[in-house]
Amino acid sequence: MNSFKFQKILAIETSCDDTSVALVDMDGYVLGILNQASDKDHELHGGIVPEIASRNHTLFLLPLIESLLKNHNVTMGEIDGFVVTGRPGLIGALIVGLMTAKSLSLATQKPFIAVNHLEGHLIAPFLRDKEYQPKWTCDQSCIALAVSGGHSNIYLYKGLGNYEILGATKDDAAGEAFDKFGKLIGLGFPGGSKIDYQAKSGDPKKFQFPRSMMVSDNLDMSFSGLKSSAQRLIESLSPMERTRELNHLCASYQEAIVDVLIYKLRNALKKTKLKRFFITGGVSANSRLRSKAEELAKNMKCEFMIPPLRYCTDNAAMIGYAGIMRLNLGEASPLSLGPSPSSWPQDFTDKRTI
Ligand code: KG4
Ligand code: ZN
């Protein structure tokens, strides 16, 4: 029997616009992480430009790896394997990370594994470092809400590799809804954190925005009606009114998204009778969602976790922990593996009724 354990891996995340590398150990301890964002380059174009994302990963990735190893006094020879995001994502962006991981694997004769980006978000709450410890271990069942720029899903999380989709958005993701409103109202891209900031001094009841699918007891969501309603409202306001009402518009719009997410989370907890949940993905950085989640946990007598901001948004540490656990289960990817723009059918079990 092979008793070799992968102690330490180098992880790479390049599925979208952020370039991130991390050193993670077998217990999910983050030994080091370095990120380079490209927001400024994409902001000029009002959204993520795939070619710019790929080009920037090409520019940033190897220097980041070099600095990470140097900062932590680790040589390539001390790394037991390589983990990379293989899907879903922008193909050109994924290729840069995947080819780098495969090349390092070939050169060092150490295994590599490509993991699903969304699995990374589901494992993120279980990372640990000097300041952060998870409240429970990653083998325990709970409800997971994953909300990012590309996804809004509710899962029954049952441990590594065992994820049942209970609900998902029918159209826009929650992050996309934030970003579209940010553009509409002139805050630039990405809008999520800017709306969050403006909303802090606004009245969430000042404007009425629709909350879709709040009557149904299924766990699917929809945010496209919200965006259209916001567009109509903004068009009816003068430029002066838009400026004067900016913080109230942001607070009211944010409240509509948060209300839907919390309603769906509450339904999922009621349906499954589970007493634990976590929220992950870029939108879990939202301060209103965080405080409403805390209230929900108190009301429903649940334990809950939201990873710190550094592990909420896209990062290589979450990819690394998912990958090292899989490597330690005997999995690895072949050098012939290619990237995929979408998840594989076997990544998640879809338990939605219709
Ligand atoms: O997980 P992530 O970094 O990338 C994807 O996998 O999509 O999520 C990015 C999304 C963007 O839509 C961004 O606007 C949103 O997360 N976001 C926020 C906040 N910070 C980031 N949304 C609301 N409030 C925030 N504070
Ligand atoms: Zn993500």
PDB file of C-alpha atoms and ligand atoms in Angstrom, residues 117 121 148 314 318, ligand 2:
ATOM      1  CA  HIS A 117     -13.330  26.353  -9.359  1.00  0.00           C
ATOM      2  CA  HIS A 121     -15.326  28.094  -3.242  1.00  0.00           C
ATOM      3  CA  SER A 148     -20.052  34.947  -7.139  1.00  0.00           C
ATOM      4  CA  ASP A 314     -11.152  34.133  -6.139  1.00  0.00           C
ATOM      5  CA  MET A 318      -9.149  27.283  -1.837  1.00  0.00           C
TER       6      MET A 318
HETATM    7 ZN    ZN B   2     -15.018  32.470  -8.073  1.00  0.00          ZN
END
